[in-house]
Amino acid sequence: MDFIDLKSQYRRIQASVNARIQSVLEHGQYVLGPECTELETLLANYVGTKHCVAASSGTDTLLIAMMALGIGPGDEVITSPFTFISTGEMIALIGAKPVFVDIEPHTFNLDPALLAAAITPRTKAIMPVSLYGQCADFDAINAIAKKHGIPVIEDGAQSFGARYKGKRSCGLSDIGSTSFFPSKPLGAYGDAGALFTNDDHLAKLMREIRVHGQDRRYHHPRLGINGRLDTLQAAILLAKMEIFEDEVQARSRLGARYTELFNEAFAGQSIIKMPAIIDGNLSVYAQYTIEVPHEHEGRTQFERRMKEQGIPTAVHYPLSLHQQPVFANLGYKAGDFPVSEYMAARVVSLPMHPYLTDTQQQHVVSAVRVALLG
Ligand SMILES: *Cc1c(COP(=O)(O)O)cnc(C)c1O
């Protein structure tokens, strides 16, 4: 069984992908070509924002967003400690200080109740992560941010296509950032990402920063990076967008089906915990992640027993960012973010993609039962 099956998807859209790639090879504009502009229009429409700026990756987009906001040394950016390294890494790379705020145990997302206490006069942005495909609580986060006049950047690298109270991920705050790494809900065949905003000025800055801070050919009013998107990736994403909404629905349905099967298999037993989707949210389940017992090497043993049954698993993520050696200089210690630390010790992600069959899901669920109960 595949953890993520990209081959079934390719077979479904093969004709369209191949035709679009062929067309790029023939027109020869390999970087920021016409397909990139076409993609930006399509994605802005899909998300419901005025602007989309397509870029080289979901890491570069976080950097571009913070550069556009003028964040730098001496500034603080608030984020979740329970995320992929990029989120904290780009804050530090730009010279600012990552300030972590612990997560809610039921959603794995930044806890709005703890946010206000972390804000200081140096806070220049709040960067919540919409982890595992479910949006953070943006109404609550935006309200606090607005009171303090602080911009909000959504790290929606795992949640493209997700919905929050009728709106789409990446269109919920001042700037939305996403990744099209192959294994993300919308994936290219290489690195790619995109930024979203309704703000004309921020859109202009982000466009310039994407191309070395250039406003016209070889004229540079500001510093930027090489954050350009390959046209081939845009072409592939355009083909994938033809079926994306269908895949979003499939992801949501399959995630709910896993939960239903686990509830049946573990009726009345609280050995594992399944993801909770908040009313008003549609999760794209970038990961279907459960909590397993931690005691006596519980998770290591669980993963080994799953592997023995032919089921791949993964841990997203084994360390909270404040426990990463690279962030030791921030001065955090064990116990500072108890929920994040608790989850880092217990979470396991199971195979998840839009082409899972019911038989495969039942096989995964019974394998989990065997792995835990023998
Ligand atoms: C994948 C991911 C990123 C980085 O995206 P890339 O396109 O791989 O650079 C950033 N944040 C989160 C939460 C991610 O999952």
mmCIF file of C-alpha atoms and ligand atoms in Angstrom:
data_model
loop_
_atom_site.group_PDB
_atom_site.id
_atom_site.type_symbol
_atom_site.label_atom_id
_atom_site.label_comp_id
_atom_site.label_asym_id
_atom_site.label_seq_id
_atom_site.Cartn_x
_atom_site.Cartn_y
_atom_site.Cartn_z
ATOM 1 C CA MET A 1 0.000 0.000 0.000
ATOM 2 C CA ASP A 2 1.234 3.504 -0.804
ATOM 3 C CA PHE A 3 1.291 6.240 1.855
ATOM 4 C CA ILE A 4 0.309 8.649 -0.915
ATOM 5 C CA ASP A 5 -0.689 7.286 -4.333
ATOM 6 C CA LEU A 6 0.205 9.780 -7.065
ATOM 7 C CA LYS A 7 0.185 7.160 -9.818
ATOM 8 C CA SER A 8 -3.607 6.619 -9.771
ATOM 9 C CA GLN A 9 -4.046 10.361 -10.038
ATOM 10 C CA TYR A 10 -1.621 10.575 -12.959
ATOM 11 C CA ARG A 11 -3.483 7.838 -14.845
ATOM 12 C CA ARG A 12 -6.711 9.844 -14.429
ATOM 13 C CA ILE A 13 -5.287 13.109 -15.833
ATOM 14 C CA GLN A 14 -2.550 11.699 -18.055
ATOM 15 C CA ALA A 15 -3.899 13.086 -21.342
ATOM 16 C CA SER A 16 -4.296 16.589 -19.978
ATOM 17 C CA VAL A 17 -0.931 16.634 -18.146
ATOM 18 C CA ASN A 18 0.918 15.351 -21.190
ATOM 19 C CA ALA A 19 -0.744 17.836 -23.548
ATOM 20 C CA ARG A 20 0.004 20.764 -21.246
ATOM 21 C CA ILE A 21 3.636 19.732 -20.785
ATOM 22 C CA GLN A 22 4.014 19.344 -24.552
ATOM 23 C CA SER A 23 2.652 22.825 -25.064
ATOM 24 C CA VAL A 24 5.243 24.335 -22.664
ATOM 25 C CA LEU A 25 8.042 22.431 -24.394
ATOM 26 C CA GLU A 26 6.902 23.938 -27.673
ATOM 27 C CA HIS A 27 6.462 27.590 -26.621
ATOM 28 C CA GLY A 28 9.706 27.515 -24.630
ATOM 29 C CA GLN A 29 8.956 30.083 -21.901
ATOM 30 C CA TYR A 30 10.154 27.826 -19.121
ATOM 31 C CA VAL A 31 10.067 30.205 -16.157
ATOM 32 C CA LEU A 32 7.046 32.395 -15.256
ATOM 33 C CA GLY A 33 5.566 31.626 -18.675
ATOM 34 C CA PRO A 34 1.915 32.037 -19.747
ATOM 35 C CA GLU A 35 0.737 28.974 -17.768
ATOM 36 C CA CYS A 36 1.929 30.693 -14.556
ATOM 37 C CA THR A 37 -0.345 33.676 -15.203
ATOM 38 C CA GLU A 38 -3.214 31.366 -16.147
ATOM 39 C CA LEU A 39 -2.673 29.441 -12.920
ATOM 40 C CA GLU A 40 -2.622 32.606 -10.795
ATOM 41 C CA THR A 41 -5.989 33.700 -12.204
ATOM 42 C CA LEU A 42 -7.499 30.251 -11.689
ATOM 43 C CA LEU A 43 -6.184 29.892 -8.115
ATOM 44 C CA ALA A 44 -7.197 33.416 -7.054
ATOM 45 C CA ASN A 45 -10.711 32.597 -8.257
ATOM 46 C CA TYR A 46 -10.686 29.263 -6.491
ATOM 47 C CA VAL A 47 -9.547 30.716 -3.166
ATOM 48 C CA GLY A 48 -11.662 33.849 -3.522
ATOM 49 C CA THR A 49 -8.910 36.474 -3.227
ATOM 50 C CA LYS A 50 -8.096 39.373 -5.517
ATOM 51 C CA HIS A 51 -4.483 38.298 -6.060
ATOM 52 C CA CYS A 52 -2.445 35.123 -6.364
ATOM 53 C CA VAL A 53 1.341 35.224 -6.699
ATOM 54 C CA ALA A 54 2.670 31.826 -7.760
ATOM 55 C CA ALA A 55 6.177 31.056 -6.552
ATOM 56 C CA SER A 56 8.923 28.460 -6.237
ATOM 57 C CA SER A 57 7.891 26.668 -3.001
ATOM 58 C CA GLY A 58 5.837 26.878 0.169
ATOM 59 C CA THR A 59 9.000 27.800 2.056
ATOM 60 C CA ASP A 60 9.921 30.653 -0.277
ATOM 61 C CA THR A 61 6.344 31.977 -0.060
ATOM 62 C CA LEU A 62 6.626 32.309 3.732
ATOM 63 C CA LEU A 63 9.874 34.238 3.277
ATOM 64 C CA ILE A 64 8.395 36.464 0.535
ATOM 65 C CA ALA A 65 5.327 37.214 2.691
ATOM 66 C CA MET A 66 7.458 38.316 5.643
ATOM 67 C CA MET A 67 9.809 40.349 3.405
ATOM 68 C CA ALA A 68 6.763 42.140 1.964
ATOM 69 C CA LEU A 69 5.662 43.006 5.496
ATOM 70 C CA GLY A 70 9.125 44.458 6.187
ATOM 71 C CA ILE A 71 9.920 41.996 8.974
ATOM 72 C CA GLY A 72 13.554 41.754 10.060
ATOM 73 C CA PRO A 73 16.038 41.700 12.956
ATOM 74 C CA GLY A 74 14.558 42.708 16.311
ATOM 75 C CA ASP A 75 11.042 41.704 15.256
ATOM 76 C CA GLU A 76 9.002 38.823 16.624
ATOM 77 C CA VAL A 77 6.671 36.550 14.673
ATOM 78 C CA ILE A 78 4.210 34.348 16.528
ATOM 79 C CA THR A 79 3.655 30.832 15.217
ATOM 80 C CA SER A 80 2.795 27.277 16.230
ATOM 81 C CA PRO A 81 5.568 25.048 17.605
ATOM 82 C CA PHE A 82 3.806 22.008 16.109
ATOM 83 C CA THR A 83 4.577 22.316 12.406
ATOM 84 C CA PHE A 84 7.053 21.505 9.663
ATOM 85 C CA ILE A 85 10.426 23.214 10.145
ATOM 86 C CA SER A 86 9.859 25.817 7.363
ATOM 87 C CA THR A 87 7.435 27.888 9.418
ATOM 88 C CA GLY A 88 9.867 28.636 12.241
ATOM 89 C CA GLU A 89 12.903 28.426 9.979
ATOM 90 C CA MET A 90 11.875 31.293 7.684
ATOM 91 C CA ILE A 91 11.116 33.554 10.663
ATOM 92 C CA ALA A 92 14.640 32.954 11.975
ATOM 93 C CA LEU A 93 16.242 33.167 8.528
ATOM 94 C CA ILE A 94 14.827 36.656 8.017
ATOM 95 C CA GLY A 95 16.442 37.623 11.326
ATOM 96 C CA ALA A 96 13.283 37.764 13.420
ATOM 97 C CA LYS A 97 12.525 35.732 16.543
ATOM 98 C CA PRO A 98 10.025 32.857 16.356
ATOM 99 C CA VAL A 99 7.665 33.176 19.331
ATOM 100 C CA PHE A 100 5.724 29.965 19.841
ATOM 101 C CA VAL A 101 2.171 29.678 21.124
ATOM 102 C CA ASP A 102 0.968 26.196 22.098
ATOM 103 C CA ILE A 103 -1.704 24.296 20.158
ATOM 104 C CA GLU A 104 -5.228 23.121 20.942
ATOM 105 C CA PRO A 105 -5.219 19.381 21.731
ATOM 106 C CA HIS A 106 -8.234 18.587 19.532
ATOM 107 C CA THR A 107 -7.171 20.396 16.316
ATOM 108 C CA PHE A 108 -3.337 20.539 16.602
ATOM 109 C CA ASN A 109 -3.622 24.230 15.588
ATOM 110 C CA LEU A 110 -2.496 27.378 17.409
ATOM 111 C CA ASP A 111 -4.663 27.986 20.470
ATOM 112 C CA PRO A 112 -6.268 31.450 20.161
ATOM 113 C CA ALA A 113 -6.843 31.538 23.932
ATOM 114 C CA LEU A 114 -3.042 31.682 24.474
ATOM 115 C CA LEU A 115 -2.336 34.214 21.723
ATOM 116 C CA ALA A 116 -2.847 37.595 23.409
ATOM 117 C CA ALA A 117 -0.332 36.780 26.172
ATOM 118 C CA ALA A 118 2.429 36.233 23.574
ATOM 119 C CA ILE A 119 2.007 39.607 21.846
ATOM 120 C CA THR A 120 4.655 42.251 22.591
ATOM 121 C CA PRO A 121 5.448 45.654 21.021
ATOM 122 C CA ARG A 122 7.915 43.767 18.773
ATOM 123 C CA THR A 123 5.304 41.359 17.336
ATOM 124 C CA LYS A 124 5.204 42.089 13.588
ATOM 125 C CA ALA A 125 3.095 39.152 12.371
ATOM 126 C CA ILE A 126 1.096 36.149 13.506
ATOM 127 C CA MET A 127 1.632 33.051 11.360
ATOM 128 C CA PRO A 128 -0.810 30.278 12.273
ATOM 129 C CA VAL A 129 -0.478 26.919 10.524
ATOM 130 C CA SER A 130 -3.518 25.024 9.227
ATOM 131 C CA LEU A 131 -2.109 21.639 10.145
ATOM 132 C CA TYR A 132 -3.051 18.279 8.589
ATOM 133 C CA GLY A 133 -5.531 20.029 6.261
ATOM 134 C CA GLN A 134 -7.807 21.756 8.778
ATOM 135 C CA CYS A 135 -7.793 25.556 9.077
ATOM 136 C CA ALA A 136 -6.824 27.184 12.353
ATOM 137 C CA ASP A 137 -9.500 29.302 14.085
ATOM 138 C CA PHE A 138 -9.022 32.424 11.964
ATOM 139 C CA ASP A 139 -12.037 34.366 13.284
ATOM 140 C CA ALA A 140 -10.600 34.258 16.790
ATOM 141 C CA ILE A 141 -7.001 34.836 15.646
ATOM 142 C CA ASN A 142 -7.876 37.725 13.292
ATOM 143 C CA ALA A 143 -9.928 39.449 16.015
ATOM 144 C CA ILE A 144 -6.958 39.484 18.410
ATOM 145 C CA ALA A 145 -4.533 40.502 15.634
ATOM 146 C CA LYS A 146 -6.794 43.350 14.547
ATOM 147 C CA LYS A 147 -7.011 44.707 18.079
ATOM 148 C CA HIS A 148 -3.201 44.992 18.092
ATOM 149 C CA GLY A 149 -2.844 46.038 14.432
ATOM 150 C CA ILE A 150 -0.769 42.963 13.562
ATOM 151 C CA PRO A 151 -0.984 41.244 10.139
ATOM 152 C CA VAL A 152 -1.818 37.526 9.921
ATOM 153 C CA ILE A 153 -0.152 35.103 7.483
ATOM 154 C CA GLU A 154 -1.748 31.686 7.121
ATOM 155 C CA ASP A 155 0.743 28.868 6.536
ATOM 156 C CA GLY A 156 -1.722 26.873 4.470
ATOM 157 C CA ALA A 157 0.890 24.495 3.039
ATOM 158 C CA GLN A 158 -1.207 21.513 4.189
ATOM 159 C CA SER A 159 -4.681 22.968 3.790
ATOM 160 C CA PHE A 160 -5.102 24.117 0.179
ATOM 161 C CA GLY A 161 -8.739 23.423 -0.740
ATOM 162 C CA ALA A 162 -9.917 23.294 2.897
ATOM 163 C CA ARG A 163 -12.877 25.404 3.984
ATOM 164 C CA TYR A 164 -13.439 27.457 7.113
ATOM 165 C CA LYS A 165 -16.948 28.840 7.695
ATOM 166 C CA GLY A 166 -17.691 28.922 3.961
ATOM 167 C CA LYS A 167 -14.340 30.456 2.960
ATOM 168 C CA ARG A 168 -11.290 28.747 1.522
ATOM 169 C CA SER A 169 -7.935 28.275 3.187
ATOM 170 C CA CYS A 170 -5.412 30.935 2.063
ATOM 171 C CA GLY A 171 -8.203 33.513 1.789
ATOM 172 C CA LEU A 172 -8.781 33.846 5.537
ATOM 173 C CA SER A 173 -6.204 36.471 6.554
ATOM 174 C CA ASP A 174 -3.961 39.277 5.222
ATOM 175 C CA ILE A 175 -1.750 36.810 3.361
ATOM 176 C CA GLY A 176 -2.266 33.116 2.640
ATOM 177 C CA SER A 177 0.742 30.954 1.759
ATOM 178 C CA THR A 178 0.655 27.442 0.362
ATOM 179 C CA SER A 179 2.887 24.696 -1.007
ATOM 180 C CA PHE A 180 2.449 22.531 -4.081
ATOM 181 C CA PHE A 181 5.142 20.025 -3.099
ATOM 182 C CA PRO A 182 4.101 16.717 -4.747
ATOM 183 C CA SER A 183 2.673 15.159 -1.574
ATOM 184 C CA LYS A 184 0.528 18.165 -0.555
ATOM 185 C CA PRO A 185 -3.237 18.130 -1.242
ATOM 186 C CA LEU A 186 -2.599 19.997 -4.522
ATOM 187 C CA GLY A 187 0.823 18.852 -5.669
ATOM 188 C CA ALA A 188 3.000 19.666 -8.660
ATOM 189 C CA TYR A 189 5.693 17.294 -10.017
ATOM 190 C CA GLY A 190 8.398 19.274 -8.254
ATOM 191 C CA ASP A 191 8.584 22.313 -6.000
ATOM 192 C CA ALA A 192 6.003 25.090 -6.243
ATOM 193 C CA GLY A 193 3.932 27.348 -4.005
ATOM 194 C CA ALA A 194 1.633 30.362 -4.022
ATOM 195 C CA LEU A 195 0.651 33.472 -2.069
ATOM 196 C CA PHE A 196 -2.819 34.989 -1.800
ATOM 197 C CA THR A 197 -4.017 38.428 -0.722
ATOM 198 C CA ASN A 198 -6.718 41.023 -1.291
ATOM 199 C CA ASP A 199 -4.235 43.859 -0.677
ATOM 200 C CA ASP A 200 -3.008 45.489 -3.926
ATOM 201 C CA HIS A 201 0.123 46.925 -2.343
ATOM 202 C CA LEU A 202 1.189 43.657 -0.684
ATOM 203 C CA ALA A 203 0.525 41.800 -3.954
ATOM 204 C CA LYS A 204 2.781 44.226 -5.842
ATOM 205 C CA LEU A 205 5.560 43.866 -3.244
ATOM 206 C CA MET A 206 5.326 40.068 -3.247
ATOM 207 C CA ARG A 207 5.482 40.005 -7.069
ATOM 208 C CA GLU A 208 8.611 42.134 -7.003
ATOM 209 C CA ILE A 209 10.282 40.192 -4.180
ATOM 210 C CA ARG A 210 9.621 36.954 -6.100
ATOM 211 C CA VAL A 211 11.889 38.280 -8.873
ATOM 212 C CA HIS A 212 14.864 39.797 -7.011
ATOM 213 C CA GLY A 213 12.949 42.901 -5.904
ATOM 214 C CA GLN A 214 12.613 43.967 -9.524
ATOM 215 C CA ASP A 215 9.850 46.424 -10.572
ATOM 216 C CA ARG A 216 10.934 46.581 -14.208
ATOM 217 C CA ARG A 217 13.685 44.810 -16.119
ATOM 218 C CA TYR A 218 17.030 45.157 -14.276
ATOM 219 C CA HIS A 219 15.688 47.865 -11.950
ATOM 220 C CA HIS A 220 15.605 46.902 -8.258
ATOM 221 C CA PRO A 221 14.004 49.179 -5.664
ATOM 222 C CA ARG A 222 14.232 46.493 -2.956
ATOM 223 C CA LEU A 223 15.855 43.177 -2.051
ATOM 224 C CA GLY A 224 14.158 40.037 -3.243
ATOM 225 C CA ILE A 225 14.916 36.398 -3.935
ATOM 226 C CA ASN A 226 14.697 33.973 -6.816
ATOM 227 C CA GLY A 227 11.206 32.792 -5.973
ATOM 228 C CA ARG A 228 10.036 32.216 -9.542
ATOM 229 C CA LEU A 229 7.770 29.342 -10.563
ATOM 230 C CA ASP A 230 8.683 26.901 -13.352
ATOM 231 C CA THR A 231 6.151 26.965 -16.175
ATOM 232 C CA LEU A 232 6.120 23.149 -16.339
ATOM 233 C CA GLN A 233 4.915 23.028 -12.720
ATOM 234 C CA ALA A 234 2.188 25.576 -13.505
ATOM 235 C CA ALA A 235 1.101 23.469 -16.485
ATOM 236 C CA ILE A 236 0.875 20.357 -14.309
ATOM 237 C CA LEU A 237 -1.072 22.247 -11.636
ATOM 238 C CA LEU A 238 -3.532 23.500 -14.257
ATOM 239 C CA ALA A 239 -4.198 19.909 -15.300
ATOM 240 C CA LYS A 240 -4.590 18.841 -11.672
ATOM 241 C CA MET A 241 -7.025 21.683 -10.965
ATOM 242 C CA GLU A 242 -9.472 20.040 -13.414
ATOM 243 C CA ILE A 243 -10.075 17.316 -10.818
ATOM 244 C CA PHE A 244 -9.001 19.071 -7.620
ATOM 245 C CA GLU A 245 -12.421 19.933 -6.217
ATOM 246 C CA ASP A 246 -13.477 16.336 -6.755
ATOM 247 C CA GLU A 247 -10.349 15.223 -4.857
ATOM 248 C CA VAL A 248 -11.108 17.686 -2.039
ATOM 249 C CA GLN A 249 -14.527 16.082 -1.624
ATOM 250 C CA ALA A 250 -12.977 12.598 -1.745
ATOM 251 C CA ARG A 251 -10.382 13.533 0.905
ATOM 252 C CA SER A 252 -13.042 14.903 3.209
ATOM 253 C CA ARG A 253 -15.230 11.822 2.747
ATOM 254 C CA LEU A 254 -12.348 9.336 3.187
ATOM 255 C CA GLY A 255 -11.145 11.107 6.339
ATOM 256 C CA ALA A 256 -14.630 10.855 7.822
ATOM 257 C CA ARG A 257 -14.800 7.202 6.755
ATOM 258 C CA TYR A 258 -11.535 6.382 8.584
ATOM 259 C CA THR A 259 -12.976 7.943 11.739
ATOM 260 C CA GLU A 260 -16.190 5.947 11.364
ATOM 261 C CA LEU A 261 -14.242 2.687 10.876
ATOM 262 C CA PHE A 262 -12.021 3.415 13.907
ATOM 263 C CA ASN A 263 -15.052 4.181 16.045
ATOM 264 C CA GLU A 264 -16.477 0.778 15.096
ATOM 265 C CA ALA A 265 -13.173 -1.076 15.567
ATOM 266 C CA PHE A 266 -12.387 0.507 18.936
ATOM 267 C CA ALA A 267 -15.926 0.937 20.250
ATOM 268 C CA GLY A 268 -15.819 2.164 23.834
ATOM 269 C CA GLN A 269 -12.018 1.840 24.079
ATOM 270 C CA SER A 270 -9.935 4.988 24.342
ATOM 271 C CA ILE A 271 -6.679 3.470 23.086
ATOM 272 C CA ILE A 272 -6.269 5.766 20.114
ATOM 273 C CA LYS A 273 -7.584 9.220 19.341
ATOM 274 C CA MET A 274 -8.846 10.265 15.923
ATOM 275 C CA PRO A 275 -8.704 13.767 14.411
ATOM 276 C CA ALA A 276 -11.607 16.075 15.306
ATOM 277 C CA ILE A 277 -13.013 18.312 12.589
ATOM 278 C CA ILE A 278 -14.660 21.449 13.955
ATOM 279 C CA ASP A 279 -18.188 22.368 12.781
ATOM 280 C CA GLY A 280 -17.916 24.726 9.815
ATOM 281 C CA ASN A 281 -14.569 23.242 8.733
ATOM 282 C CA LEU A 282 -13.881 20.987 5.775
ATOM 283 C CA SER A 283 -10.509 19.273 6.157
ATOM 284 C CA VAL A 284 -8.513 18.125 3.145
ATOM 285 C CA TYR A 285 -6.681 15.659 5.417
ATOM 286 C CA ALA A 286 -3.191 16.366 4.110
ATOM 287 C CA GLN A 287 -2.547 13.751 6.789
ATOM 288 C CA TYR A 288 -4.911 11.454 8.621
ATOM 289 C CA THR A 289 -3.162 11.499 11.968
ATOM 290 C CA ILE A 290 -4.065 9.530 15.080
ATOM 291 C CA GLU A 291 -2.632 9.535 18.598
ATOM 292 C CA VAL A 292 -1.273 6.217 19.861
ATOM 293 C CA PRO A 293 0.025 5.283 23.318
ATOM 294 C CA HIS A 294 3.450 6.666 24.127
ATOM 295 C CA GLU A 295 4.460 4.509 27.079
ATOM 296 C CA HIS A 296 7.083 1.742 26.638
ATOM 297 C CA GLU A 297 8.190 2.774 23.144
ATOM 298 C CA GLY A 298 4.539 2.559 22.125
ATOM 299 C CA ARG A 299 4.760 4.494 18.908
ATOM 300 C CA THR A 300 7.991 2.906 17.665
ATOM 301 C CA GLN A 301 6.500 -0.526 18.243
ATOM 302 C CA PHE A 302 3.229 0.539 16.597
ATOM 303 C CA GLU A 303 4.998 1.733 13.457
ATOM 304 C CA ARG A 304 7.050 -1.471 13.279
ATOM 305 C CA ARG A 305 3.931 -3.645 13.611
ATOM 306 C CA MET A 306 2.190 -1.612 10.896
ATOM 307 C CA LYS A 307 5.188 -2.060 8.610
ATOM 308 C CA GLU A 308 5.108 -5.827 9.235
ATOM 309 C CA GLN A 309 1.543 -5.774 7.934
ATOM 310 C CA GLY A 310 2.586 -3.839 4.832
ATOM 311 C CA ILE A 311 1.181 -0.475 5.911
ATOM 312 C CA PRO A 312 3.451 2.588 5.719
ATOM 313 C CA THR A 313 3.148 5.216 8.462
ATOM 314 C CA ALA A 314 4.890 8.537 9.158
ATOM 315 C CA VAL A 315 5.327 10.898 12.096
ATOM 316 C CA HIS A 316 4.387 14.538 11.532
ATOM 317 C CA TYR A 317 6.321 15.683 13.588
ATOM 318 C CA PRO A 318 8.549 13.866 16.105
ATOM 319 C CA LEU A 319 9.785 17.082 17.759
ATOM 320 C CA SER A 320 8.059 20.316 18.622
ATOM 321 C CA LEU A 321 10.020 23.178 16.995
ATOM 322 C CA HIS A 322 11.220 24.510 20.359
ATOM 323 C CA GLN A 323 12.891 21.098 20.921
ATOM 324 C CA GLN A 324 14.816 21.274 17.631
ATOM 325 C CA PRO A 325 18.567 21.769 18.110
ATOM 326 C CA VAL A 326 18.571 24.656 15.629
ATOM 327 C CA PHE A 327 16.254 26.622 17.943
ATOM 328 C CA ALA A 328 18.121 25.883 21.197
ATOM 329 C CA ASN A 329 19.317 29.509 21.166
ATOM 330 C CA LEU A 330 15.726 30.716 21.622
ATOM 331 C CA GLY A 331 15.961 29.640 25.259
ATOM 332 C CA TYR A 332 12.845 27.509 25.421
ATOM 333 C CA LYS A 333 12.848 24.425 27.633
ATOM 334 C CA ALA A 334 10.968 21.141 28.007
ATOM 335 C CA GLY A 335 7.480 21.779 29.350
ATOM 336 C CA ASP A 336 7.085 25.223 27.738
ATOM 337 C CA PHE A 337 4.558 23.918 25.185
ATOM 338 C CA PRO A 338 3.039 20.869 26.859
ATOM 339 C CA VAL A 339 0.357 20.108 24.260
ATOM 340 C CA SER A 340 2.797 20.316 21.366
ATOM 341 C CA GLU A 341 5.309 18.119 23.222
ATOM 342 C CA TYR A 342 2.586 15.603 24.098
ATOM 343 C CA MET A 343 1.474 15.356 20.450
ATOM 344 C CA ALA A 344 5.032 15.133 19.104
ATOM 345 C CA ALA A 345 5.460 11.992 21.224
ATOM 346 C CA ARG A 346 2.200 10.343 20.142
ATOM 347 C CA VAL A 347 1.033 11.249 16.627
ATOM 348 C CA VAL A 348 1.191 8.822 13.696
ATOM 349 C CA SER A 349 -0.092 9.502 10.183
ATOM 350 C CA LEU A 350 -1.738 6.741 8.167
ATOM 351 C CA PRO A 351 -1.962 6.272 4.381
ATOM 352 C CA MET A 352 -4.161 9.054 2.968
ATOM 353 C CA HIS A 353 -4.919 10.155 -0.590
ATOM 354 C CA PRO A 354 -8.082 10.613 -2.683
ATOM 355 C CA TYR A 355 -7.785 7.187 -4.360
ATOM 356 C CA LEU A 356 -7.976 4.982 -1.248
ATOM 357 C CA THR A 357 -10.567 2.232 -1.615
ATOM 358 C CA ASP A 358 -12.910 1.191 1.169
ATOM 359 C CA THR A 359 -11.164 -2.193 1.256
ATOM 360 C CA GLN A 360 -7.807 -0.461 1.773
ATOM 361 C CA GLN A 361 -9.220 1.696 4.564
ATOM 362 C CA GLN A 362 -10.676 -1.373 6.298
ATOM 363 C CA HIS A 363 -7.304 -3.091 5.928
ATOM 364 C CA VAL A 364 -5.521 -0.112 7.559
ATOM 365 C CA VAL A 365 -8.015 -0.005 10.428
ATOM 366 C CA SER A 366 -7.742 -3.721 11.182
ATOM 367 C CA ALA A 367 -3.939 -3.468 10.962
ATOM 368 C CA VAL A 368 -4.048 -0.664 13.553
ATOM 369 C CA ARG A 369 -6.110 -2.934 15.804
ATOM 370 C CA VAL A 370 -3.645 -5.787 15.433
ATOM 371 C CA ALA A 371 -0.675 -3.454 15.977
ATOM 372 C CA LEU A 372 -2.134 -2.152 19.241
ATOM 373 C CA LEU A 373 -4.057 -5.109 20.645
ATOM 374 C CA GLY A 374 -2.243 -8.057 19.038
HETATM 375 C C1 LIG B 1 5.304 21.528 3.345
HETATM 376 C C2 LIG B 1 5.214 22.642 4.291
HETATM 377 C C3 LIG B 1 5.921 23.844 4.107
HETATM 378 C C4 LIG B 1 6.960 24.027 3.052
HETATM 379 O O1 LIG B 1 6.546 23.855 1.749
HETATM 380 P P1 LIG B 1 7.630 23.491 0.612
HETATM 381 O O2 LIG B 1 6.864 23.709 -0.651
HETATM 382 O O3 LIG B 1 8.050 22.084 0.823
HETATM 383 O O4 LIG B 1 8.760 24.447 0.730
HETATM 384 C C5 LIG B 1 5.702 24.875 4.992
HETATM 385 N N1 LIG B 1 4.859 24.739 6.031
HETATM 386 C C6 LIG B 1 4.178 23.603 6.250
HETATM 387 C C7 LIG B 1 3.221 23.538 7.400
HETATM 388 C C8 LIG B 1 4.342 22.502 5.401
HETATM 389 O O5 LIG B 1 3.671 21.372 5.638
#
